[in-house]
Tab-separated table of C-alpha atoms and ligand atoms in Angstrom:
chain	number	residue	atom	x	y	z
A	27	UNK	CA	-66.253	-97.144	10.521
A	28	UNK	CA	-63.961	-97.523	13.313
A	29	UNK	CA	-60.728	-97.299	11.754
A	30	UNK	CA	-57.692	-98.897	13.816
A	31	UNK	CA	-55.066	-99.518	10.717
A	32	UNK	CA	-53.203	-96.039	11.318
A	33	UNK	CA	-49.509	-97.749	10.914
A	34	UNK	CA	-51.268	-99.052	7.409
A	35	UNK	CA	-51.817	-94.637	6.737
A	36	UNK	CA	-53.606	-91.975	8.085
A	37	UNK	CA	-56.196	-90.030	6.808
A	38	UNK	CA	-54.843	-86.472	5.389
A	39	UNK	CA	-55.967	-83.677	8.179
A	40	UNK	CA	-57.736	-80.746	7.285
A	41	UNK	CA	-54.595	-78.225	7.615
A	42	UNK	CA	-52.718	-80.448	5.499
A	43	UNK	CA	-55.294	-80.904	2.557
A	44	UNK	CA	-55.502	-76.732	2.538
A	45	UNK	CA	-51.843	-76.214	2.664
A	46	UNK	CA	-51.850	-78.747	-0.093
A	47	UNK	CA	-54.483	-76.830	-2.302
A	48	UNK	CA	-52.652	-73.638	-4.108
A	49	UNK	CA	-49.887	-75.687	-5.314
A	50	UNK	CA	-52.291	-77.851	-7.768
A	51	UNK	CA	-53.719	-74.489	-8.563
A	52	UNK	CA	-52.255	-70.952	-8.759
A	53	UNK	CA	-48.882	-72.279	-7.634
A	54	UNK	CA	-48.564	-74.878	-9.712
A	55	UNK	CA	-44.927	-73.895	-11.300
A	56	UNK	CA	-42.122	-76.498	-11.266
A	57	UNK	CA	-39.770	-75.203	-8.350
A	58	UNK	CA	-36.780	-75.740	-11.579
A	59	UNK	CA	-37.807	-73.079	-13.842
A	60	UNK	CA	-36.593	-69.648	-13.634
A	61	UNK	CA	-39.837	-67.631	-14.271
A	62	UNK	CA	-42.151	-66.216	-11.600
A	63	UNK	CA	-44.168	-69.242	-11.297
A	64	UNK	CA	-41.193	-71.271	-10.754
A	65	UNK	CA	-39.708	-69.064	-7.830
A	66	UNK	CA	-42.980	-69.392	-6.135
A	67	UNK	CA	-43.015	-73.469	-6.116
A	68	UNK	CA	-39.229	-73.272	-5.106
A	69	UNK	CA	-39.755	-71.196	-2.344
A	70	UNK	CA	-42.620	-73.453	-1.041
A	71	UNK	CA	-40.230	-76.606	-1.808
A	72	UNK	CA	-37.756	-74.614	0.872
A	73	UNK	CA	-39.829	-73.713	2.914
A	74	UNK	CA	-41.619	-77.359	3.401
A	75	UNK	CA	-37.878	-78.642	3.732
A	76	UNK	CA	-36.577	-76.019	6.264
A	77	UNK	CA	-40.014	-77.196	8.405
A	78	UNK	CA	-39.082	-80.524	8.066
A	79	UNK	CA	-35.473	-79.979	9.110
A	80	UNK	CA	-36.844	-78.434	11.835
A	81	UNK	CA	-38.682	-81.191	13.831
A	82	UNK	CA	-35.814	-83.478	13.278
A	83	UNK	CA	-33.015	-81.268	14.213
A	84	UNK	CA	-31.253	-81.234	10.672
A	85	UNK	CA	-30.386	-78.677	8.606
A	86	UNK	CA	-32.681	-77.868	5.559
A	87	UNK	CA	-30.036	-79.296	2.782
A	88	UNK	CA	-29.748	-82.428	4.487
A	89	UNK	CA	-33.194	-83.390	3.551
A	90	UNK	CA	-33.659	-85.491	0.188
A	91	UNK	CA	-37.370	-85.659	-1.067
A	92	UNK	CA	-38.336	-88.872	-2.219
A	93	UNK	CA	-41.322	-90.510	-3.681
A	94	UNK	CA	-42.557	-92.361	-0.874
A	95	UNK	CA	-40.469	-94.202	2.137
A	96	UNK	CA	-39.961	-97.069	0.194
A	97	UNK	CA	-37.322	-95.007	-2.654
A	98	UNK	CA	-36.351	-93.399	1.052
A	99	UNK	CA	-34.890	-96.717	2.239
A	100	UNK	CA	-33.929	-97.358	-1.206
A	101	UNK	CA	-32.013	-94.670	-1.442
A	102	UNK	CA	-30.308	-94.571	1.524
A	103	UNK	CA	-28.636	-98.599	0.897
A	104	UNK	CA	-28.573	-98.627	-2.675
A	105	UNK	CA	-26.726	-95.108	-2.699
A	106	UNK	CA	-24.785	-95.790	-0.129
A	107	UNK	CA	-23.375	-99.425	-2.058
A	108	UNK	CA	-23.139	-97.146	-4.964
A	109	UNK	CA	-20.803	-94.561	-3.346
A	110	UNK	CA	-19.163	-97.400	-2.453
A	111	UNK	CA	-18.425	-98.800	-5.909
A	112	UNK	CA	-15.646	-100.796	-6.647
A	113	UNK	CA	-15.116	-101.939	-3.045
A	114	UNK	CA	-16.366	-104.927	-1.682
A	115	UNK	CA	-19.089	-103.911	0.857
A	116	UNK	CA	-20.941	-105.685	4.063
A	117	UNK	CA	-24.591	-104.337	5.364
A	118	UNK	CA	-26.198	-105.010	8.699
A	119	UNK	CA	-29.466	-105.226	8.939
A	120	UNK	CA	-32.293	-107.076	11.316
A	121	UNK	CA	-34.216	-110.150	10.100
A	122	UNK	CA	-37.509	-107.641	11.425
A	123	UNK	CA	-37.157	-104.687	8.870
A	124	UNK	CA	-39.993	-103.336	6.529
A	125	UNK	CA	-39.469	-105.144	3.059
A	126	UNK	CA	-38.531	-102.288	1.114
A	127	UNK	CA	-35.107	-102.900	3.655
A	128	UNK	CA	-34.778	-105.966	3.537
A	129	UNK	CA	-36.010	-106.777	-0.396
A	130	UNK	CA	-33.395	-104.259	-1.206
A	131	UNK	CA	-31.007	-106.097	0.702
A	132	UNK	CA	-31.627	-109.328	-0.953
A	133	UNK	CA	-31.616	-107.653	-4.061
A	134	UNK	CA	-27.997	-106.174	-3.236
A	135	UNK	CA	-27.166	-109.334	-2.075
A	136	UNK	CA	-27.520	-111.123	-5.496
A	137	UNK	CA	-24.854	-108.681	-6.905
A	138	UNK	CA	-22.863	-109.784	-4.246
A	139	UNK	CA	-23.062	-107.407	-1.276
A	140	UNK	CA	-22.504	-109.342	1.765
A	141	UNK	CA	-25.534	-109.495	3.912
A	142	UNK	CA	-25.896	-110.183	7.676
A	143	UNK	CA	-29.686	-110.000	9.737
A	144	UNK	CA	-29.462	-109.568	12.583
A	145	UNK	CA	-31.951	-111.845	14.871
A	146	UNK	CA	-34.382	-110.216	17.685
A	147	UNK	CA	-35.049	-111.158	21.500
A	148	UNK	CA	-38.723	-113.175	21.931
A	149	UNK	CA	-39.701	-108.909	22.717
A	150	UNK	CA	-38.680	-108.076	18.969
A	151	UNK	CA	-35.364	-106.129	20.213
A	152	UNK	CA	-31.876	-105.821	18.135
A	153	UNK	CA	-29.151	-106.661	20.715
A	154	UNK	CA	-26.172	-103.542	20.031
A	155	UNK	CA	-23.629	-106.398	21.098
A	156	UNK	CA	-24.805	-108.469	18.072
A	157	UNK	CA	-24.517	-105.571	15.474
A	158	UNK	CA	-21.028	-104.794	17.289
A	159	UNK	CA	-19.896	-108.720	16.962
A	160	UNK	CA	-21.134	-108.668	13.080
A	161	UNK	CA	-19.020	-105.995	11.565
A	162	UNK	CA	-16.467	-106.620	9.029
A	163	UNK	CA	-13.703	-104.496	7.596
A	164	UNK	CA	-15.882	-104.501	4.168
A	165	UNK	CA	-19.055	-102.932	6.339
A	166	UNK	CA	-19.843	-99.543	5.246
A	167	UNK	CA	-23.464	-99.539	6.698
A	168	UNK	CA	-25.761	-100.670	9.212
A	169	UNK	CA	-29.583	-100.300	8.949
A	170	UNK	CA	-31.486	-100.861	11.552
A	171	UNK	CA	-35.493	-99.531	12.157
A	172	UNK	CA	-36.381	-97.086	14.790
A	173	UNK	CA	-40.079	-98.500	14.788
A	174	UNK	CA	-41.259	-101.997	13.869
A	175	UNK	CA	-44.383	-101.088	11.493
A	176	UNK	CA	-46.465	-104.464	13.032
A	177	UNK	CA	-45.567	-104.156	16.733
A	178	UNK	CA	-44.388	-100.991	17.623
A	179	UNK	CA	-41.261	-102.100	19.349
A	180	UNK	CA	-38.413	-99.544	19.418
A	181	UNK	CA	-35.150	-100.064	18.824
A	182	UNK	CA	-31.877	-99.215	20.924
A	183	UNK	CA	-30.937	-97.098	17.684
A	184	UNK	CA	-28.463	-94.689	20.003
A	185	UNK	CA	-26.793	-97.999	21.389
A	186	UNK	CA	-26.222	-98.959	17.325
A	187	UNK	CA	-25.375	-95.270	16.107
A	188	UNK	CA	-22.554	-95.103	18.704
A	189	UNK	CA	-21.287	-98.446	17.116
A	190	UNK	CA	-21.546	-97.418	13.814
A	191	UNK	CA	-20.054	-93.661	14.839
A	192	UNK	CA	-17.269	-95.672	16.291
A	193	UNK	CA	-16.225	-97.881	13.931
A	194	UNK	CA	-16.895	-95.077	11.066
A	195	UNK	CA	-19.747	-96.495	9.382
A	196	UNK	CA	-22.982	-95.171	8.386
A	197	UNK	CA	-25.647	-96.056	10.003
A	198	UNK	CA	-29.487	-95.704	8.382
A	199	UNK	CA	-32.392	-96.357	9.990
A	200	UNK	CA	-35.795	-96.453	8.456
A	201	UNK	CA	-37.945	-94.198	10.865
A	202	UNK	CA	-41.396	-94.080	8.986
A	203	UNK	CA	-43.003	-95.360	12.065
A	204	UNK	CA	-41.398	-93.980	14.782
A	205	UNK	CA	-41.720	-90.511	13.471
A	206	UNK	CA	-44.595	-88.370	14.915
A	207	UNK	CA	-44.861	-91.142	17.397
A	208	UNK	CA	-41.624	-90.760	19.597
A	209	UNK	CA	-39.256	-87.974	19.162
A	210	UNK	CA	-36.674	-88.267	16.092
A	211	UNK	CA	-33.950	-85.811	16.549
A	212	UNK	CA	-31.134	-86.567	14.541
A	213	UNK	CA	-28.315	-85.301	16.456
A	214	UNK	CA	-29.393	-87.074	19.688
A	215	UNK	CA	-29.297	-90.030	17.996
A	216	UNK	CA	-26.390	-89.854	15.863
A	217	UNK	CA	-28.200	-91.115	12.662
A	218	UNK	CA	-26.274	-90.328	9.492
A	219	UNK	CA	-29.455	-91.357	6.804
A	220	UNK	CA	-33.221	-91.482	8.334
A	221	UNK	CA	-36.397	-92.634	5.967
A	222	UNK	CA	-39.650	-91.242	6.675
A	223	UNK	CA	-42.827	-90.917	5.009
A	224	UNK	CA	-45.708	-88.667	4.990
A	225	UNK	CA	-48.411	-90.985	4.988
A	226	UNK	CA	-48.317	-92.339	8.172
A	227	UNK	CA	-48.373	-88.407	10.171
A	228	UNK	CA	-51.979	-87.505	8.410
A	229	UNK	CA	-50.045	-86.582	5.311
A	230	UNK	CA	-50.135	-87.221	1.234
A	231	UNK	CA	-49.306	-90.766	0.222
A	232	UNK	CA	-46.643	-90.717	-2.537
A	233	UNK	CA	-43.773	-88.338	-0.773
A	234	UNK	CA	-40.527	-89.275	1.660
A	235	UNK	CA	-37.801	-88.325	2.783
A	236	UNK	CA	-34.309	-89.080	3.309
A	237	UNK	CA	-32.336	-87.145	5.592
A	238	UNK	CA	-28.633	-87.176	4.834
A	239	UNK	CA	-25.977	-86.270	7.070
A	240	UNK	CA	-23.716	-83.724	5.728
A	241	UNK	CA	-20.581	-85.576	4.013
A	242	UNK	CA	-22.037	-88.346	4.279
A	243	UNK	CA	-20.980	-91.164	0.878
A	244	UNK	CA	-24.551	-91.602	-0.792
A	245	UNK	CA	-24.721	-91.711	-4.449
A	246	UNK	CA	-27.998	-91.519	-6.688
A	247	UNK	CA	-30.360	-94.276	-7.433
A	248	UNK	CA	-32.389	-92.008	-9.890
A	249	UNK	CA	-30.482	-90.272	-12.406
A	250	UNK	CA	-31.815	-87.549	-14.794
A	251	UNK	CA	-31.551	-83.770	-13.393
A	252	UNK	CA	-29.799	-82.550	-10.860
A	253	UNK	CA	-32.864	-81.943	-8.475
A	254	UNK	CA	-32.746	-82.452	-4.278
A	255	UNK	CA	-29.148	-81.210	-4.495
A	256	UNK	CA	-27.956	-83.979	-7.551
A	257	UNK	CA	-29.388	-86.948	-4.869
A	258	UNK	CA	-32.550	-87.471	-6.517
A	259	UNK	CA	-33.636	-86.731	-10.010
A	260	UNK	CA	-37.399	-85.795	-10.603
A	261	UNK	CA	-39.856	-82.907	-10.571
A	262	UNK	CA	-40.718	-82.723	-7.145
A	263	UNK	CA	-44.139	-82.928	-5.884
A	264	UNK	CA	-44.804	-79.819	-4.223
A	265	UNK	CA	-48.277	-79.816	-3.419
A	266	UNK	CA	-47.621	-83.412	-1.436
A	267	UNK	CA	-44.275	-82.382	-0.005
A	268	UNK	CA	-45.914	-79.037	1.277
A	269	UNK	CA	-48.152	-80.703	2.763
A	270	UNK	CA	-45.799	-83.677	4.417
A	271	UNK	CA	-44.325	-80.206	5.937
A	272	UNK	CA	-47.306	-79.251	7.529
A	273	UNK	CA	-48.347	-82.907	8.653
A	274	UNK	CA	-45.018	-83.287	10.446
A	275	UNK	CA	-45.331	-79.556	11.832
A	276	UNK	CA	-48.647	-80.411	13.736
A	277	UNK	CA	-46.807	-84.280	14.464
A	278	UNK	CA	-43.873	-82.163	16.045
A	279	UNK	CA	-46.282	-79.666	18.479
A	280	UNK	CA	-48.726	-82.190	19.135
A	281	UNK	CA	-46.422	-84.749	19.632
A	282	UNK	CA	-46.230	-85.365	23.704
A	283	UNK	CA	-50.008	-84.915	24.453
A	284	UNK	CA	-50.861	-87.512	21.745
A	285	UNK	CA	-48.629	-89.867	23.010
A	286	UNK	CA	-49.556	-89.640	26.446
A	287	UNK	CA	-53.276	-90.269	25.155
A	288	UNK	CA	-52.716	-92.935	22.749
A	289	UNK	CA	-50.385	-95.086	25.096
A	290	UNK	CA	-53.097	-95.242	27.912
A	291	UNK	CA	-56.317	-95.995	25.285
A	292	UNK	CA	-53.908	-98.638	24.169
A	293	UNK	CA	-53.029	-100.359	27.238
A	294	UNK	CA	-56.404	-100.240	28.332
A	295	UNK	CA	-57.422	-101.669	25.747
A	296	UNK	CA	-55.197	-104.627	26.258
A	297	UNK	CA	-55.987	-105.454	29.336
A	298	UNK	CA	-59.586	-105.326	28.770
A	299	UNK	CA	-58.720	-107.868	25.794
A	300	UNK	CA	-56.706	-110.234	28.650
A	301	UNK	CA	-59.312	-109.846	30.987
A	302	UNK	CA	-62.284	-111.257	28.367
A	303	UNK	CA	-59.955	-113.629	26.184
A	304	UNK	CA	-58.144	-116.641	26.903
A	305	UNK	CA	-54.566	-117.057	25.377
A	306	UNK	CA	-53.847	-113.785	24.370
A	307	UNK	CA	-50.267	-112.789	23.798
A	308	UNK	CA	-49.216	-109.268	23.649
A	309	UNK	CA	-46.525	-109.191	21.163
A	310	UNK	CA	-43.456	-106.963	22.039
A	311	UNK	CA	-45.146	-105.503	25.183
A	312	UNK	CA	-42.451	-106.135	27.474
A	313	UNK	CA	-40.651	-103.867	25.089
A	314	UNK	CA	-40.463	-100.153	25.134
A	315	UNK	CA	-42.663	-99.279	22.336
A	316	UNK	CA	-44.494	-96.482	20.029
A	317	UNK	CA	-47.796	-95.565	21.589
A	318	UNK	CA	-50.433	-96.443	19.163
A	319	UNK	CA	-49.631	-100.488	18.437
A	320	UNK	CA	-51.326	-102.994	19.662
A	321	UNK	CA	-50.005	-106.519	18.068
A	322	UNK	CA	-52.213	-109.426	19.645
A	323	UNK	CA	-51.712	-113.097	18.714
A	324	UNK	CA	-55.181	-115.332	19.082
A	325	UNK	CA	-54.525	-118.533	19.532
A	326	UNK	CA	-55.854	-121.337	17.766
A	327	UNK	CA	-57.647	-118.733	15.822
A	328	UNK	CA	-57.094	-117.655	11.822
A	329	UNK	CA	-56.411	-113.775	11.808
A	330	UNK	CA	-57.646	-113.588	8.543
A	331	UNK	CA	-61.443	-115.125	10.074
A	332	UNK	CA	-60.913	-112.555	12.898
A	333	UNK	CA	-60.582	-109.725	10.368
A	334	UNK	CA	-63.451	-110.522	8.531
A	335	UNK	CA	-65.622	-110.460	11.685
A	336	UNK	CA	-64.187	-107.288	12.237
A	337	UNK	CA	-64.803	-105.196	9.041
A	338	UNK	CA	-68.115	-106.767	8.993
A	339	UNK	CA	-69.024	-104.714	12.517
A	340	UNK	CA	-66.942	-101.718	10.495
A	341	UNK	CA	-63.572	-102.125	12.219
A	342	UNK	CA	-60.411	-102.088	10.371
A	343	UNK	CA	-57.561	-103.570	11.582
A	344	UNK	CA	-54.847	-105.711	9.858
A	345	UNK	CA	-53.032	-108.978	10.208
A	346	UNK	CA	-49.825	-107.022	10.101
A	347	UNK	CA	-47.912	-104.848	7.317
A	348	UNK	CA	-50.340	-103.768	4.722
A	349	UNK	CA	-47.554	-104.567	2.078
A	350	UNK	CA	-47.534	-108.511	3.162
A	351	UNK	CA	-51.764	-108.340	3.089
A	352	UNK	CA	-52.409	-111.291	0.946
A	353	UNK	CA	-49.485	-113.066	1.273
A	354	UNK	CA	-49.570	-116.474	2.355
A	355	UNK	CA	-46.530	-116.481	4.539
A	356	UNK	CA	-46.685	-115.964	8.182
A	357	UNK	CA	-45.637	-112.301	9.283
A	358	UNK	CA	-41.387	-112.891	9.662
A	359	UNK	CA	-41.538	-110.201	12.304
A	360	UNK	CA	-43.528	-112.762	13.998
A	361	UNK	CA	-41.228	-115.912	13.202
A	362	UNK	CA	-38.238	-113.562	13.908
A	363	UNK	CA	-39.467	-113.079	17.888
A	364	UNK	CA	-40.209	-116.785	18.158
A	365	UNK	CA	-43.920	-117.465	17.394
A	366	UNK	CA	-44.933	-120.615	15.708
A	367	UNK	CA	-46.078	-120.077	11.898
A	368	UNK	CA	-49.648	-120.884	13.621
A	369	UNK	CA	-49.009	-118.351	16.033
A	370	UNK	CA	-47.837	-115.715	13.767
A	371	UNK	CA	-50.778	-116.487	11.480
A	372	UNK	CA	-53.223	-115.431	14.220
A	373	UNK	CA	-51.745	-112.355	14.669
A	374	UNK	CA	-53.846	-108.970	14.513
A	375	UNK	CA	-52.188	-104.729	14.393
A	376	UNK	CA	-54.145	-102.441	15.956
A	377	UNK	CA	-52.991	-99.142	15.724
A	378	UNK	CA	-54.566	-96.259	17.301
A	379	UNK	CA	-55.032	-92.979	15.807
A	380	UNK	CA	-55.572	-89.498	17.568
A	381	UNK	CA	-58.898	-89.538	16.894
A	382	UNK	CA	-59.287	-92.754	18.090
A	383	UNK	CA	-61.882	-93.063	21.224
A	384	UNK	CA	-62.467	-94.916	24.130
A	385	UNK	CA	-65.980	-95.701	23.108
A	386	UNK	CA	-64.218	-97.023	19.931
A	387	UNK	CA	-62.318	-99.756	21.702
A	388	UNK	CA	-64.869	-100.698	24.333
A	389	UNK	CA	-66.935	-101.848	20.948
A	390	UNK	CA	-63.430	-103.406	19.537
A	391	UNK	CA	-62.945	-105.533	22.787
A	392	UNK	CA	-66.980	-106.831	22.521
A	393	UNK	CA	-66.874	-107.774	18.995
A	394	UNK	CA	-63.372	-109.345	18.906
A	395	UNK	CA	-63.746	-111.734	22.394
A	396	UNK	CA	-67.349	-112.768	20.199
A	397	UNK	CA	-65.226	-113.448	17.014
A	398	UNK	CA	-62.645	-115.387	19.107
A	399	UNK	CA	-65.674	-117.510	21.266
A	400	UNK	CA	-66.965	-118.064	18.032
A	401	UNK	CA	-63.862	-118.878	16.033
A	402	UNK	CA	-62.745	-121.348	18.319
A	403	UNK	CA	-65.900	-123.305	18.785
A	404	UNK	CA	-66.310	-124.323	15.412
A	405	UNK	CA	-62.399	-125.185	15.103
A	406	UNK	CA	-63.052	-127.465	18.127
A	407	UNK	CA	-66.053	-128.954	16.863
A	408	UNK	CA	-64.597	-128.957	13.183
B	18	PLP	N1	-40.881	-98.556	6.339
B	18	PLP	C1	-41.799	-98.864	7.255
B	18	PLP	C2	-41.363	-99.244	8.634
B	18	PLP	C3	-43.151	-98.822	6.933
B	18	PLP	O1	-44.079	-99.142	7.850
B	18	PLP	C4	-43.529	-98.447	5.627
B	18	PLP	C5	-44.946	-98.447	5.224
B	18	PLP	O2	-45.739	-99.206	5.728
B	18	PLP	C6	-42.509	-98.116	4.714
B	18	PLP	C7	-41.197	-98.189	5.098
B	18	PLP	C8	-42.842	-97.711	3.317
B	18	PLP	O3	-43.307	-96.386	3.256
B	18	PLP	P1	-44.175	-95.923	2.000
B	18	PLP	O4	-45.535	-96.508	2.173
B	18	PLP	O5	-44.166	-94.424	2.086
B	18	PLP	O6	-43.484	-96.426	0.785
């Protein structure tokens, strides 16, 4: 299998699985009780967050385990419209986040939270000016992605945290696939509430994390112990959030070389797609972006046909996010930048891993321009 659907998750490394191990085993104690066992789970619980802290810059109590990134992002708007109770609040947010944003959003919406999304350029990118134009008094947060999960494209989050920093408002951003990728330090960037997830580094599925500036107004979406500091009820998962730790530990030290690898596979790999297809567009590529993505629009051509050709030759790809797989709708990150629904329905994410080879995407390039030849013959002769 030639697996190219690493923004979809990552496969759990080696180091991580065996840090994992003793805590379904002989340290299996629930970091909340007082007894040996206990004190042993708690102290890997601190010790996973204190790594944690470290490759973002924060300190250890300003990171809130979650369930997954999802409950992260929750968290972070929900909480933050509940600390705000009572008032009448505003959110900005783009019209390109991750659904668990911008379904929360809606959902806040419908109990009347004011809502504004924020368009992107034709290369996928928030303009600051726009966030700066769309505050109101009643705004008391502004989420905006580090990372778009189907094209890579980064945002200008530093531009938007020195709005928000100005103006006094929090400012979130959902960083689940920007972390590991680029650096994330949360002091150079001014974030007040960052989401990440394990899943995507080569850790667990099923653990987050929200990191929450000190002081900052965030009140609790899950209520029912007074675990993560009172911000997030629930036995925590040690054995998965020990081994998040270690999966963003080994991000964090192998983060430059990977980068530098992955970003040349991938733009070789595009052009060798541009030199042997016809009407190819590179979405976001103008843009400065994570390493790994590739997100290719075929036209003429059904990306759901072009995936099946793939995972028949054993590559796996995707037409975009995993969560939207299925869904009849075109991609809205796609209709966001500009492309036609057709467009945005022939739309394929490739996203490199680090074990991902050059041999790997010399066979990629072959199969796909012989999907596409053949893809578009029979829709001209159809
Ligand atoms: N945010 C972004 C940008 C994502 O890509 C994803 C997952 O694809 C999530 C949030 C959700 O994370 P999780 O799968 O841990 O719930």
């Amino acid at each position: 299998m030639i697996y190219l659907d690493h923004n979809a998750t990552t496969p759990i490394s080696p180091p991580v699985l065996q840090t994992m191990m003793p805590f379904f085993q002989e340290n299996f104690g629930n970091a909340s009780s007082f007894c040996r066992a206990g004190r042993i789970a708690r102290a890997g619980l601190e010790e996973a967050r204190a790594c944690i802290a470290a490759v973002i810059r924060s300190s250890p109590e300003e990171i809130v385990f979650t369930g997954s990134g999802t409950e992260a992002d929750n968290l972070a708007i929900r909480g933050v419209c509940r600390a705000f109770c009572g008032r009448r609040c505003h959110i900005v947010t783009s019209s390109i986040e991750h659904h668990a944003v911008l379904k929360t959003c809606e959902d806040l919406e419908e109990q009347g939270t004011a809502v504004t999304r924020l368009p992107v350029d034709s290369r996928g990118v928030v303009d600051p000016d726009q966030v700066l134009q769309s505050l109101t008094p009643d705004t008391v947060l502004i989420s905006i992605m580090a990372a778009n999960n189907e094209t890579g494209v980064l945002q200008p989050i530093e531009a938007i945290s020195g709005i928000a920093r100005s103006r006094g408002i929090l400012f979130h951003t959902d960083a689940v696939q920007a972390f590991g990728k680029v650096p994330v330090n949360v002091d150079d960037l001014d974030i007040d509430l960052m989401t990440l997830s394990a899943h995507k580094i080569y850790g667990p599925k099923g653990v987050g994390a929200l990191y929450v500036r000190k002081g900052s107004a965030i009140a609790p979406v899950l209520t029912g112990g007074s675990h993560e500091r009172g911000k997030r009820a629930g036995t925590e998962n040690i054995a998965a959030i020990a081994g998040f730790a270690k999966a963003a530990e080994l991000a964090g030290k192998n983060l430059a070389e990977d980068a530098v690898n992955m970003a040349a596979l991938r733009d070789a790999f595009e052009e060798q797609v541009m030199q042997r297809i016809a009407q190819v567009r590179v979405n976001g590529r103008d843009a400065p972006r994570v390493p790994n993505t590739s997100s290719m629009s075929f036209a003429s051509v059904d990306g759901e046909s072009i995936l099946l050709h793939l995972d028949l030759k054993g590559i796996c790809a995707s037409t975009g996010s995993a969560c939207a797989t299925g869904s009849a709708q075109p991609s809205h990150v796609m209709r966001a930048m500009g492309l036609s629904p057709m467009d945005a329905q022939s739309t394929i994410r490739f996203s490199l891993g680090r074990d991902t080879s050059q041999g790997d995407l010399d066979f990629t390039v072959r199969v796909l321009a012989d999907a596409i030849s053949k893809l578009r013959h029979i829709s001209s002769t159809a």
